GROMACS .gro file of C-alpha atoms in nm:
model
  386
    1UNK     CA    1  -0.699   1.166   3.809
    2UNK     CA    2  -0.558   0.969   3.516
    3UNK     CA    3  -0.390   0.657   3.647
    4UNK     CA    4  -0.126   0.633   3.374
    5UNK     CA    5   0.011   0.820   3.075
    6UNK     CA    6  -0.213   0.625   2.837
    7UNK     CA    7  -0.533   0.826   2.800
    8UNK     CA    8  -0.649   0.599   2.518
    9UNK     CA    9  -0.534   0.237   2.512
   10UNK     CA   10  -0.644   0.012   2.225
   11UNK     CA   11  -0.532  -0.350   2.197
   12UNK     CA   12  -0.608  -0.576   1.899
   13UNK     CA   13  -0.943  -0.409   1.840
   14UNK     CA   14  -1.166  -0.559   1.571
   15UNK     CA   15  -1.499  -0.464   1.420
   16UNK     CA   16  -1.700  -0.658   1.163
   17UNK     CA   17  -2.014  -0.535   0.988
   18UNK     CA   18  -2.253  -0.751   0.792
   19UNK     CA   19  -2.539  -0.665   0.560
   20UNK     CA   20  -2.791  -0.913   0.701
   21UNK     CA   21  -2.858  -1.154   0.984
   22UNK     CA   22  -2.812  -1.470   0.778
   23UNK     CA   23  -2.579  -1.520   0.485
   24UNK     CA   24  -2.506  -1.150   0.446
   25UNK     CA   25  -2.184  -0.993   0.329
   26UNK     CA   26  -1.928  -0.920   0.601
   27UNK     CA   27  -1.685  -0.630   0.613
   28UNK     CA   28  -1.391  -0.622   0.852
   29UNK     CA   29  -1.380  -0.252   0.937
   30UNK     CA   30  -1.105  -0.286   1.200
   31UNK     CA   31  -0.841  -0.556   1.192
   32UNK     CA   32  -0.652  -0.597   1.520
   33UNK     CA   33  -0.589  -0.226   1.576
   34UNK     CA   34  -0.350  -0.139   1.859
   35UNK     CA   35  -0.237   0.210   1.961
   36UNK     CA   36  -0.202   0.437   2.265
   37UNK     CA   37  -0.255   0.808   2.316
   38UNK     CA   38  -0.049   0.965   2.594
   39UNK     CA   39  -0.157   1.230   2.839
   40UNK     CA   40  -0.100   1.590   2.725
   41UNK     CA   41  -0.032   1.517   2.358
   42UNK     CA   42  -0.208   1.595   2.033
   43UNK     CA   43  -0.249   1.262   1.856
   44UNK     CA   44  -0.344   1.253   1.489
   45UNK     CA   45  -0.536   0.974   1.320
   46UNK     CA   46  -0.480   0.965   0.945
   47UNK     CA   47  -0.614   0.748   0.669
   48UNK     CA   48  -0.798   0.752   0.336
   49UNK     CA   49  -1.172   0.705   0.308
   50UNK     CA   50  -1.252   0.354   0.419
   51UNK     CA   51  -0.955   0.322   0.651
   52UNK     CA   52  -1.176   0.260   0.956
   53UNK     CA   53  -1.125   0.595   1.130
   54UNK     CA   54  -1.495   0.665   1.180
   55UNK     CA   55  -1.553   0.317   1.315
   56UNK     CA   56  -1.268   0.357   1.564
   57UNK     CA   57  -1.398   0.691   1.691
   58UNK     CA   58  -1.751   0.554   1.730
   59UNK     CA   59  -1.617   0.269   1.943
   60UNK     CA   60  -1.422   0.512   2.161
   61UNK     CA   61  -1.739   0.719   2.210
   62UNK     CA   62  -1.960   0.419   2.277
   63UNK     CA   63  -2.180   0.474   1.973
   64UNK     CA   64  -2.109   0.119   1.850
   65UNK     CA   65  -1.951  -0.188   2.007
   66UNK     CA   66  -1.635  -0.363   1.899
   67UNK     CA   67  -1.634  -0.723   1.778
   68UNK     CA   68  -1.316  -0.812   1.965
   69UNK     CA   69  -1.012  -0.676   2.142
   70UNK     CA   70  -1.016  -0.403   2.405
   71UNK     CA   71  -1.039  -0.024   2.410
   72UNK     CA   72  -1.003   0.184   2.725
   73UNK     CA   73  -1.047   0.559   2.765
   74UNK     CA   74  -0.907   0.731   3.073
   75UNK     CA   75  -0.870   0.393   3.243
   76UNK     CA   76  -1.236   0.301   3.181
   77UNK     CA   77  -1.393   0.075   2.917
   78UNK     CA   78  -1.452   0.277   2.600
   79UNK     CA   79  -1.815   0.385   2.579
   80UNK     CA   80  -1.883   0.352   2.949
   81UNK     CA   81  -2.066   0.637   3.123
   82UNK     CA   82  -1.760   0.698   3.342
   83UNK     CA   83  -1.540   0.745   3.034
   84UNK     CA   84  -1.789   0.953   2.834
   85UNK     CA   85  -1.835   1.204   3.115
   86UNK     CA   86  -1.467   1.294   3.079
   87UNK     CA   87  -1.460   1.320   2.700
   88UNK     CA   88  -1.537   1.626   2.489
   89UNK     CA   89  -1.640   1.555   2.131
   90UNK     CA   90  -1.654   1.779   1.824
   91UNK     CA   91  -1.820   1.606   1.525
   92UNK     CA   92  -1.716   1.685   1.170
   93UNK     CA   93  -2.038   1.876   1.100
   94UNK     CA   94  -2.172   2.031   1.417
   95UNK     CA   95  -2.538   2.125   1.378
   96UNK     CA   96  -2.679   2.400   1.597
   97UNK     CA   97  -3.036   2.522   1.560
   98UNK     CA   98  -3.033   2.857   1.384
   99UNK     CA   99  -3.238   3.031   1.651
  100UNK     CA  100  -2.950   2.989   1.899
  101UNK     CA  101  -2.683   3.240   1.984
  102UNK     CA  102  -2.340   3.117   2.091
  103UNK     CA  103  -2.431   3.173   2.455
  104UNK     CA  104  -2.774   3.005   2.436
  105UNK     CA  105  -2.619   2.709   2.251
  106UNK     CA  106  -2.369   2.660   2.534
  107UNK     CA  107  -2.654   2.683   2.786
  108UNK     CA  108  -2.838   2.410   2.593
  109UNK     CA  109  -2.539   2.176   2.565
  110UNK     CA  110  -2.433   2.239   2.923
  111UNK     CA  111  -2.780   2.146   3.043
  112UNK     CA  112  -2.758   1.817   2.853
  113UNK     CA  113  -2.439   1.744   3.044
  114UNK     CA  114  -2.609   1.808   3.376
  115UNK     CA  115  -2.425   2.132   3.454
  116UNK     CA  116  -2.598   2.398   3.663
  117UNK     CA  117  -2.688   2.731   3.507
  118UNK     CA  118  -2.434   2.916   3.724
  119UNK     CA  119  -2.154   2.681   3.619
  120UNK     CA  120  -2.252   2.712   3.254
  121UNK     CA  121  -2.252   3.093   3.274
  122UNK     CA  122  -1.909   3.104   3.437
  123UNK     CA  123  -1.759   2.850   3.196
  124UNK     CA  124  -1.922   3.019   2.895
  125UNK     CA  125  -1.755   3.351   2.971
  126UNK     CA  126  -1.413   3.186   2.988
  127UNK     CA  127  -1.461   2.965   2.683
  128UNK     CA  128  -1.607   3.233   2.457
  129UNK     CA  129  -1.304   3.443   2.535
  130UNK     CA  130  -1.072   3.147   2.467
  131UNK     CA  131  -1.222   3.068   2.126
  132UNK     CA  132  -1.243   3.432   2.019
  133UNK     CA  133  -1.622   3.470   2.021
  134UNK     CA  134  -1.646   3.720   2.304
  135UNK     CA  135  -1.853   4.010   2.173
  136UNK     CA  136  -2.023   3.788   1.914
  137UNK     CA  137  -2.186   3.561   2.171
  138UNK     CA  138  -2.533   3.715   2.147
  139UNK     CA  139  -2.556   3.704   1.767
  140UNK     CA  140  -2.762   3.437   1.593
  141UNK     CA  141  -2.544   3.147   1.484
  142UNK     CA  142  -2.699   3.169   1.137
  143UNK     CA  143  -2.463   3.464   1.082
  144UNK     CA  144  -2.157   3.262   1.179
  145UNK     CA  145  -1.892   3.152   0.933
  146UNK     CA  146  -1.774   2.789   0.922
  147UNK     CA  147  -1.471   2.888   1.127
  148UNK     CA  148  -1.687   3.050   1.394
  149UNK     CA  149  -1.904   2.737   1.404
  150UNK     CA  150  -1.596   2.523   1.462
  151UNK     CA  151  -1.473   2.750   1.740
  152UNK     CA  152  -1.816   2.738   1.904
  153UNK     CA  153  -1.800   2.361   1.867
  154UNK     CA  154  -1.473   2.354   2.055
  155UNK     CA  155  -1.629   2.566   2.328
  156UNK     CA  156  -1.919   2.321   2.373
  157UNK     CA  157  -1.676   2.028   2.377
  158UNK     CA  158  -1.482   2.197   2.659
  159UNK     CA  159  -1.782   2.310   2.861
  160UNK     CA  160  -1.774   2.026   3.114
  161UNK     CA  161  -1.392   2.042   3.149
  162UNK     CA  162  -1.308   1.706   2.991
  163UNK     CA  163  -0.970   1.536   3.021
  164UNK     CA  164  -0.980   1.420   2.657
  165UNK     CA  165  -1.097   1.592   2.340
  166UNK     CA  166  -1.192   1.385   2.036
  167UNK     CA  167  -1.212   1.604   1.727
  168UNK     CA  168  -1.339   1.481   1.391
  169UNK     CA  169  -1.202   1.688   1.100
  170UNK     CA  170  -1.188   2.016   1.298
  171UNK     CA  171  -1.040   2.218   1.010
  172UNK     CA  172  -1.227   2.062   0.718
  173UNK     CA  173  -1.385   2.326   0.495
  174UNK     CA  174  -1.210   2.619   0.666
  175UNK     CA  175  -1.016   2.888   0.486
  176UNK     CA  176  -0.649   2.947   0.581
  177UNK     CA  177  -0.745   3.204   0.845
  178UNK     CA  178  -0.999   2.968   1.000
  179UNK     CA  179  -0.748   2.683   1.004
  180UNK     CA  180  -0.491   2.905   1.171
  181UNK     CA  181  -0.741   3.002   1.441
  182UNK     CA  182  -0.832   2.640   1.515
  183UNK     CA  183  -0.465   2.541   1.515
  184UNK     CA  184  -0.389   2.816   1.766
  185UNK     CA  185  -0.668   2.691   1.989
  186UNK     CA  186  -0.544   2.331   1.978
  187UNK     CA  187  -0.192   2.434   2.077
  188UNK     CA  188  -0.332   2.652   2.356
  189UNK     CA  189  -0.539   2.360   2.487
  190UNK     CA  190  -0.236   2.132   2.482
  191UNK     CA  191  -0.042   2.390   2.682
  192UNK     CA  192  -0.321   2.370   2.941
  193UNK     CA  193  -0.271   1.995   2.974
  194UNK     CA  194  -0.553   1.871   2.753
  195UNK     CA  195  -0.513   1.550   2.554
  196UNK     CA  196  -0.644   1.576   2.199
  197UNK     CA  197  -0.729   1.289   1.965
  198UNK     CA  198  -0.759   1.438   1.618
  199UNK     CA  199  -0.903   1.269   1.310
  200UNK     CA  200  -0.816   1.449   0.988
  201UNK     CA  201  -0.724   1.396   0.625
  202UNK     CA  202  -0.555   1.737   0.593
  203UNK     CA  203  -0.193   1.625   0.620
  204UNK     CA  204  -0.042   1.972   0.651
  205UNK     CA  205  -0.259   2.058   0.950
  206UNK     CA  206  -0.173   1.731   1.124
  207UNK     CA  207   0.196   1.787   1.061
  208UNK     CA  208   0.177   2.135   1.216
  209UNK     CA  209   0.001   2.045   1.542
  210UNK     CA  210   0.036   1.674   1.620
  211UNK     CA  211   0.298   1.527   1.852
  212UNK     CA  212   0.240   1.176   1.718
  213UNK     CA  213   0.029   1.024   1.444
  214UNK     CA  214  -0.114   0.687   1.345
  215UNK     CA  215  -0.168   0.602   0.980
  216UNK     CA  216  -0.456   0.364   0.906
  217UNK     CA  217  -0.552   0.184   0.586
  218UNK     CA  218  -0.798  -0.098   0.522
  219UNK     CA  219  -0.882  -0.126   0.891
  220UNK     CA  220  -0.521  -0.166   1.002
  221UNK     CA  221  -0.264   0.060   1.165
  222UNK     CA  222   0.026   0.086   0.921
  223UNK     CA  223   0.249   0.308   1.134
  224UNK     CA  224   0.257   0.501   1.464
  225UNK     CA  225   0.509   0.757   1.586
  226UNK     CA  226   0.630   1.114   1.562
  227UNK     CA  227   0.667   1.268   1.218
  228UNK     CA  228   1.045   1.235   1.245
  229UNK     CA  229   1.023   0.871   1.352
  230UNK     CA  230   0.797   0.783   1.061
  231UNK     CA  231   1.004   0.970   0.804
  232UNK     CA  232   1.325   0.805   0.926
  233UNK     CA  233   1.170   0.463   0.867
  234UNK     CA  234   1.125   0.548   0.499
  235UNK     CA  235   1.499   0.556   0.451
  236UNK     CA  236   1.636   0.650   0.108
  237UNK     CA  237   1.709   1.006   0.223
  238UNK     CA  238   1.933   1.210  -0.004
  239UNK     CA  239   2.166   1.508   0.017
  240UNK     CA  240   2.165   1.747  -0.279
  241UNK     CA  241   2.481   1.939  -0.365
  242UNK     CA  242   2.500   2.220  -0.624
  243UNK     CA  243   2.865   2.253  -0.719
  244UNK     CA  244   3.064   2.481  -0.951
  245UNK     CA  245   3.418   2.452  -1.083
  246UNK     CA  246   3.366   2.087  -1.174
  247UNK     CA  247   3.587   1.983  -1.469
  248UNK     CA  248   3.541   1.607  -1.448
  249UNK     CA  249   3.207   1.462  -1.341
  250UNK     CA  250   3.345   1.112  -1.303
  251UNK     CA  251   3.617   1.226  -1.063
  252UNK     CA  252   3.357   1.421  -0.867
  253UNK     CA  253   3.130   1.119  -0.851
  254UNK     CA  254   3.407   0.898  -0.721
  255UNK     CA  255   3.504   1.159  -0.461
  256UNK     CA  256   3.147   1.184  -0.333
  257UNK     CA  257   3.098   0.808  -0.328
  258UNK     CA  258   3.424   0.746  -0.149
  259UNK     CA  259   3.351   1.016   0.111
  260UNK     CA  260   3.011   0.856   0.179
  261UNK     CA  261   3.159   0.507   0.201
  262UNK     CA  262   2.966   0.387  -0.105
  263UNK     CA  263   3.081   0.144  -0.376
  264UNK     CA  264   3.275   0.316  -0.654
  265UNK     CA  265   3.167   0.162  -0.988
  266UNK     CA  266   3.365   0.192  -1.309
  267UNK     CA  267   3.264   0.366  -1.629
  268UNK     CA  268   2.991   0.623  -1.666
  269UNK     CA  269   2.795   0.512  -1.361
  270UNK     CA  270   2.778   0.862  -1.213
  271UNK     CA  271   2.625   1.046  -1.506
  272UNK     CA  272   2.256   1.122  -1.522
  273UNK     CA  273   2.086   1.336  -1.782
  274UNK     CA  274   1.723   1.441  -1.821
  275UNK     CA  275   1.772   1.394  -2.195
  276UNK     CA  276   1.820   1.022  -2.140
  277UNK     CA  277   1.529   0.992  -1.899
  278UNK     CA  278   1.748   0.950  -1.592
  279UNK     CA  279   1.503   1.105  -1.353
  280UNK     CA  280   1.501   0.851  -1.069
  281UNK     CA  281   1.731   0.806  -0.772
  282UNK     CA  282   1.791   0.440  -0.710
  283UNK     CA  283   1.958   0.273  -0.415
  284UNK     CA  284   2.300   0.357  -0.280
  285UNK     CA  285   2.428   0.560  -0.574
  286UNK     CA  286   2.572   0.900  -0.652
  287UNK     CA  287   2.381   1.069  -0.934
  288UNK     CA  288   2.496   1.378  -1.123
  289UNK     CA  289   2.329   1.633  -1.350
  290UNK     CA  290   2.494   1.929  -1.519
  291UNK     CA  291   2.244   2.215  -1.516
  292UNK     CA  292   2.215   2.474  -1.799
  293UNK     CA  293   2.399   2.721  -1.576
  294UNK     CA  294   2.701   2.491  -1.571
  295UNK     CA  295   2.646   2.397  -1.207
  296UNK     CA  296   2.663   2.025  -1.134
  297UNK     CA  297   2.388   1.891  -0.911
  298UNK     CA  298   2.493   1.583  -0.717
  299UNK     CA  299   2.247   1.362  -0.532
  300UNK     CA  300   2.411   1.147  -0.265
  301UNK     CA  301   2.248   0.906  -0.019
  302UNK     CA  302   2.237   1.047   0.335
  303UNK     CA  303   2.469   0.880   0.584
  304UNK     CA  304   2.526   1.120   0.872
  305UNK     CA  305   2.654   1.470   0.955
  306UNK     CA  306   3.015   1.352   0.986
  307UNK     CA  307   3.008   1.237   0.624
  308UNK     CA  308   2.877   1.578   0.513
  309UNK     CA  309   3.155   1.756   0.706
  310UNK     CA  310   3.416   1.525   0.555
  311UNK     CA  311   3.275   1.573   0.205
  312UNK     CA  312   3.286   1.953   0.239
  313UNK     CA  313   3.654   1.936   0.333
  314UNK     CA  314   3.740   1.711   0.037
  315UNK     CA  315   3.543   1.921  -0.212
  316UNK     CA  316   3.719   2.239  -0.103
  317UNK     CA  317   4.056   2.065  -0.117
  318UNK     CA  318   3.982   1.961  -0.476
  319UNK     CA  319   3.897   2.317  -0.581
  320UNK     CA  320   3.523   2.266  -0.615
  321UNK     CA  321   3.294   2.544  -0.489
  322UNK     CA  322   2.976   2.460  -0.300
  323UNK     CA  323   2.689   2.672  -0.434
  324UNK     CA  324   2.425   2.512  -0.212
  325UNK     CA  325   2.369   2.211   0.008
  326UNK     CA  326   2.025   2.079   0.099
  327UNK     CA  327   1.903   1.777   0.291
  328UNK     CA  328   1.536   1.751   0.189
  329UNK     CA  329   1.317   1.634   0.474
  330UNK     CA  330   1.056   1.371   0.402
  331UNK     CA  331   0.707   1.510   0.445
  332UNK     CA  332   0.408   1.356   0.617
  333UNK     CA  333   0.260   1.313   0.270
  334UNK     CA  334   0.557   1.095   0.173
  335UNK     CA  335   0.499   0.885   0.486
  336UNK     CA  336   0.127   0.863   0.421
  337UNK     CA  337   0.160   0.751   0.060
  338UNK     CA  338   0.434   0.505   0.147
  339UNK     CA  339   0.232   0.342   0.426
  340UNK     CA  340  -0.111   0.351   0.263
  341UNK     CA  341  -0.024   0.264  -0.096
  342UNK     CA  342  -0.309   0.210  -0.338
  343UNK     CA  343  -0.657   0.208  -0.188
  344UNK     CA  344  -0.860   0.204  -0.509
  345UNK     CA  345  -0.982  -0.152  -0.457
  346UNK     CA  346  -1.067  -0.112  -0.090
  347UNK     CA  347  -1.427  -0.104   0.035
  348UNK     CA  348  -1.529   0.222   0.199
  349UNK     CA  349  -1.553   0.099   0.555
  350UNK     CA  350  -1.650   0.440   0.691
  351UNK     CA  351  -1.961   0.432   0.470
  352UNK     CA  352  -2.046   0.097   0.623
  353UNK     CA  353  -1.999   0.248   0.968
  354UNK     CA  354  -2.251   0.520   0.890
  355UNK     CA  355  -2.498   0.302   0.701
  356UNK     CA  356  -2.757   0.059   0.832
  357UNK     CA  357  -2.518  -0.238   0.857
  358UNK     CA  358  -2.556  -0.482   1.143
  359UNK     CA  359  -2.241  -0.547   1.346
  360UNK     CA  360  -2.116  -0.901   1.333
  361UNK     CA  361  -2.177  -0.991   1.698
  362UNK     CA  362  -2.555  -1.020   1.719
  363UNK     CA  363  -2.874  -0.854   1.602
  364UNK     CA  364  -2.950  -0.688   1.934
  365UNK     CA  365  -2.613  -0.512   1.922
  366UNK     CA  366  -2.716  -0.340   1.600
  367UNK     CA  367  -3.044  -0.215   1.746
  368UNK     CA  368  -2.883  -0.085   2.065
  369UNK     CA  369  -2.603   0.086   1.872
  370UNK     CA  370  -2.854   0.278   1.663
  371UNK     CA  371  -3.032   0.408   1.974
  372UNK     CA  372  -2.713   0.504   2.157
  373UNK     CA  373  -2.579   0.667   1.842
  374UNK     CA  374  -2.886   0.888   1.809
  375UNK     CA  375  -2.859   1.006   2.167
  376UNK     CA  376  -2.486   1.065   2.135
  377UNK     CA  377  -2.547   1.286   1.832
  378UNK     CA  378  -2.797   1.490   2.031
  379UNK     CA  379  -2.546   1.535   2.312
  380UNK     CA  380  -2.228   1.628   2.132
  381UNK     CA  381  -2.059   1.743   2.452
  382UNK     CA  382  -1.973   1.412   2.612
  383UNK     CA  383  -2.190   1.144   2.450
  384UNK     CA  384  -2.368   1.045   2.773
  385UNK     CA  385  -2.702   0.900   2.669
  386UNK     CA  386  -2.986   1.030   2.882
   0.00000   0.00000   0.00000
């Protein structure tokens, strides 16, 4: 049983790589990373190349060691045998020998996890049905599409009934149908009480399935929360009004500003025209454009629903007709770009994580990590080195 709601608990985790034993170049891949994943949620890890995502996942799986801080998985030290037995892992590019069928592949992976043949057979029937491969389970995997490979990968990750799934880019390279199938599976697994830690750079997919997300850049966590929580932190949300029957733009601007409790400047402060390059919304202002159709589009900073209700009443009282009213919602992409900023000058830390760089603790750590990593790749089910 899981002792608390934190399935993954990371506190001030650091990781430093260096290119040699003496006088080599050092790269700080993780810089005091702290985050928690709660039981029963789908948690998304986002970040550009070089953010440190691969390094973090390898520490959670026990493939490499951290340089400092703590990481616990299911109440156990990350990478311990006790933790890895309860983790299912799907790598970004799952490789299955082409002579296998789906069923023989599950028999192979189940054997690596120490499951008996009877247990594997029973679990395989259930999982092949769950991932939609029932009836295709005796075909050679060389005939499988990328989407079928990913679904088979999910089946092998679930074979030993783990409490936590760690998925690395599960929808990368899939067509829309394949992505939809994987998304359906993830939501089904969450409904069954599984906790899912998902690493992806496909923002739309993360937005559709994740309960909470963490955004990483340059080895640091820049933000953690639900999509709504992160978008609210951006602020600068606007309400767009399309209005007809407007005779005087300045009077309209003053009405909208007053209703929203904003300062009411003098002069032509409310006019905005594409012809004059006025294409940006700045600060607490009311901005107006008269469209070719004669409709006036007003952009007003969001305050709250009461202000919108009050504004509707005042517009109607003044004889202005409301053609449309929209409150554009900030997207996960907006959040991502706001938190990450420019990454052009950043070193690709994930490349360092996959290359032959020695971790900054000691030389022996680098040798042991390479051996454990090889065995973990061979056993993609739960990473228990045998």
